[in-house]
Tab-separated table of C-alpha atoms in Angstrom:
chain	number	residue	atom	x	y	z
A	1	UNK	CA	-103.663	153.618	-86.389
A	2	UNK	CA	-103.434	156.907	-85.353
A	3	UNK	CA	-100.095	157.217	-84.206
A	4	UNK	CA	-99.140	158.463	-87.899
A	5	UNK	CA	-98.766	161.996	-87.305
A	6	UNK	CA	-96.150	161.280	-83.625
A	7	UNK	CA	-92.671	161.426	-83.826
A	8	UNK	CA	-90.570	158.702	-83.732
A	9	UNK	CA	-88.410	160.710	-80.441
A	10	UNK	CA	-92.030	160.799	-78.274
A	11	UNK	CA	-92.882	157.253	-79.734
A	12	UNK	CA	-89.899	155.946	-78.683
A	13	UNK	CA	-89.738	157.800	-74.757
A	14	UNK	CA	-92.893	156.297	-74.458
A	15	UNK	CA	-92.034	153.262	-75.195
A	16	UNK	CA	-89.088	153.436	-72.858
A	17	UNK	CA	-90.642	154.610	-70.083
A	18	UNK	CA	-93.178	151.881	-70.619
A	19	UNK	CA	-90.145	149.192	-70.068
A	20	UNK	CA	-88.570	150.766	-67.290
A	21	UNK	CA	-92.215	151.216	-65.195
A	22	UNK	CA	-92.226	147.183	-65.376
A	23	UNK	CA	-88.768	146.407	-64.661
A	24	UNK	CA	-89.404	149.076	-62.093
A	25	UNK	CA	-92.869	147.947	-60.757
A	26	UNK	CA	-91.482	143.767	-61.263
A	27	UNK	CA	-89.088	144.476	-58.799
A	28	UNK	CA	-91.270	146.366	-55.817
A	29	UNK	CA	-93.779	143.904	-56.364
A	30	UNK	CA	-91.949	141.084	-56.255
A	31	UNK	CA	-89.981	141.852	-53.231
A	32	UNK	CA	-92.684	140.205	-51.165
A	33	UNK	CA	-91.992	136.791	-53.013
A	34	UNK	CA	-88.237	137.257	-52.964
A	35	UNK	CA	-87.809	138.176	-49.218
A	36	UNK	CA	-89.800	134.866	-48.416
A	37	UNK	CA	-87.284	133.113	-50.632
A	38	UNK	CA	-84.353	134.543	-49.036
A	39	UNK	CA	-86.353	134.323	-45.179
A	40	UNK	CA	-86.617	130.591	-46.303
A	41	UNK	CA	-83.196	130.077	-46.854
A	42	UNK	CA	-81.966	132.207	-43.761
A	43	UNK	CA	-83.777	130.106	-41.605
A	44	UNK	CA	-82.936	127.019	-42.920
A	45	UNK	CA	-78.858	127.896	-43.461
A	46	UNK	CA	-79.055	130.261	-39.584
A	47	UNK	CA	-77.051	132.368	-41.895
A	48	UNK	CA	-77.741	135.513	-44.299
A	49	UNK	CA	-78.539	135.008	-47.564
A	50	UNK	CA	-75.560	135.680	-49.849
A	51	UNK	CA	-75.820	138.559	-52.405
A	52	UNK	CA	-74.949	136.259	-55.600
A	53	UNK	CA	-77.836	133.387	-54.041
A	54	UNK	CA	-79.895	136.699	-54.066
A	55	UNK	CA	-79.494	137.791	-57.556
A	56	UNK	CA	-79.508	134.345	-58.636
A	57	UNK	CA	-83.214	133.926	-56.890
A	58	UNK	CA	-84.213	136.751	-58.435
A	59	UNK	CA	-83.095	135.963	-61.862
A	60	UNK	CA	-84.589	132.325	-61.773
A	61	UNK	CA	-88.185	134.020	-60.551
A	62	UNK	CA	-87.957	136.693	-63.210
A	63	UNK	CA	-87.398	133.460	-66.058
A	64	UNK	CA	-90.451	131.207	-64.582
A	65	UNK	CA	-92.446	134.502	-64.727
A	66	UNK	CA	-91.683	135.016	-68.322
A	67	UNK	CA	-92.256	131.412	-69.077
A	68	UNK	CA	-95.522	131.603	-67.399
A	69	UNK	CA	-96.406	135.032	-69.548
A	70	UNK	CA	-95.243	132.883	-72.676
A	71	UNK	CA	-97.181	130.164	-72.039
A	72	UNK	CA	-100.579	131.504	-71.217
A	73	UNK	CA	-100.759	134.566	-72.867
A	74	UNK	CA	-104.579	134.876	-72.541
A	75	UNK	CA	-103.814	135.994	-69.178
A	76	UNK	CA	-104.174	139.451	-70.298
A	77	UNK	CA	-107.593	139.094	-71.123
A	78	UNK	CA	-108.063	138.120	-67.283
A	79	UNK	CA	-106.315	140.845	-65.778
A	80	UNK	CA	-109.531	142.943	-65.099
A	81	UNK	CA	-110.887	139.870	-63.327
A	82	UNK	CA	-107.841	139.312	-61.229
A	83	UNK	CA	-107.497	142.832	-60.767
A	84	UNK	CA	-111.084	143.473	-59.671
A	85	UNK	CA	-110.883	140.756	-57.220
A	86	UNK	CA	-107.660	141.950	-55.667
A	87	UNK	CA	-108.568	145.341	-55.998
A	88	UNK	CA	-109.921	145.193	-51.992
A	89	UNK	CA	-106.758	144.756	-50.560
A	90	UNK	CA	-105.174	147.968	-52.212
A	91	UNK	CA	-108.360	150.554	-51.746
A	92	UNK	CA	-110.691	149.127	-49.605
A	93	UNK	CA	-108.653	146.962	-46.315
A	94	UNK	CA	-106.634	149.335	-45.341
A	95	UNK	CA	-109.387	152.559	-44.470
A	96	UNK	CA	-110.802	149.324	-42.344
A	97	UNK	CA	-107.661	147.828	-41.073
A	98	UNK	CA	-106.925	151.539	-40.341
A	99	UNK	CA	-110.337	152.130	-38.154
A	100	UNK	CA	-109.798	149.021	-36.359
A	101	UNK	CA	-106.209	149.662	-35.419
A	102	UNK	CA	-106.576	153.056	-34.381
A	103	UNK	CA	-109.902	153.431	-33.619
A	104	UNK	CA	-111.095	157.071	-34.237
A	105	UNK	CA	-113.909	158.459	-32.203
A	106	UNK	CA	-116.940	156.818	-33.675
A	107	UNK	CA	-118.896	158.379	-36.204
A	108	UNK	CA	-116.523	161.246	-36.099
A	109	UNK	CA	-115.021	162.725	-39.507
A	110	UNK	CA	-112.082	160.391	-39.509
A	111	UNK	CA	-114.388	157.030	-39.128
A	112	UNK	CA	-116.543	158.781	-41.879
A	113	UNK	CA	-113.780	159.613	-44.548
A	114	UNK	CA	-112.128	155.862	-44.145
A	115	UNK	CA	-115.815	154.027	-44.118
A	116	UNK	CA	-116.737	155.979	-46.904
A	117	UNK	CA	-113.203	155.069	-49.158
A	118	UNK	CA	-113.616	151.555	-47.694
A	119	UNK	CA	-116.920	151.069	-49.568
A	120	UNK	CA	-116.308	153.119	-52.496
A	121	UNK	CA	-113.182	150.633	-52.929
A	122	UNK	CA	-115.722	148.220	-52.600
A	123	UNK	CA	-117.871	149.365	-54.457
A	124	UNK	CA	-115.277	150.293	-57.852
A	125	UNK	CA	-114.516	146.046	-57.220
A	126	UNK	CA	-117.702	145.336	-57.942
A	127	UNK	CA	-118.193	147.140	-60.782
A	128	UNK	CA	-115.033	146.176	-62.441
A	129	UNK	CA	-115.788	142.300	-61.809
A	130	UNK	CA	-119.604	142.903	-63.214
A	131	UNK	CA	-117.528	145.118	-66.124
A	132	UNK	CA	-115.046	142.115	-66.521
A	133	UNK	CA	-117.628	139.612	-66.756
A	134	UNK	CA	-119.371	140.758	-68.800
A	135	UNK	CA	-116.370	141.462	-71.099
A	136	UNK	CA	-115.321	138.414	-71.191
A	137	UNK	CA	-118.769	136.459	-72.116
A	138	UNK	CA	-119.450	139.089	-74.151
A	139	UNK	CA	-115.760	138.686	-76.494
A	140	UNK	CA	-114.723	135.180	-74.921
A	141	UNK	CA	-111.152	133.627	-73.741
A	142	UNK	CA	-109.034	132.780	-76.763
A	143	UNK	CA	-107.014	130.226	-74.690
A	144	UNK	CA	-103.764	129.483	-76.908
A	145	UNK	CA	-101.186	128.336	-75.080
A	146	UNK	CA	-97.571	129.299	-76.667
A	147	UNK	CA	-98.943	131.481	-79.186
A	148	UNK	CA	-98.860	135.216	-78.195
């Protein structure tokens, strides 16, 4: 709506560097599910994955996520649920997985800084599951499966 008054040049670099942040971001966050494909197959074949079995793995994951996408496209709606559950392991783990690997002088300023961030991560899950919630019983799921 009020988009009226951009120009179509700043319109469209948005738009482009929208596409290339998720072809970007699809491929360092998938690289956890395709090294496990390719670990699976190098342990099975006691050789290295070749590099066309590699792109072909890749392709094939990038289809069945698109089909999933497709297919439930409500899943959108639940992204602030997923995303406040998971949020622990990106802001809140690692200040504790950091004090218990390297183990600071206790109560020092270190310990205080990374138990502090640890809860505050905590703390900004909770809210956003609460704030999810209560989004979705407030609006409700339109599930529609195949109709985006």
């Amino acid at each position: 709506h009020g988009h009226k008054n951009t120009s179509n040049f700043v319109l469209g670099s948005f738009c482009m560097l929208v596409v290339i942040h998720c072809l970007s971001t699809f491929q360092i966050y998938g690289m956890v599910a395709f090294d496990n494909l390719e670990s699976k197959y190098t342990i099975r074949k006691s050789k290295p994955c070749p590099r066309w079995l590699r792109v072909a793995l890749r392709i094939f994951s990038g289809g069945v996520e698109f089909f999933i996408a497709v297919a439930l496209p409500f899943l959108g709606s639940l992204a602030p649920l997923i995303g406040g559950l998971t949020l622990p392991l990106a802001y809140a783990y690692p200040c504790f997985m950091w004090i218990s690997i390297k183990k600071p002088k206790q109560k020092g300023a270190v310990w205080w800084i990374n138990i502090g961030l640890g809860w505050l991560g905590l703390a900004l899950s909770v809210i956003l599951v609460v704030a999810a919630a209560w989004n979705l019983a407030d609006k409700g799921l339109n599930a529609n499966f195949f109709k985006p």
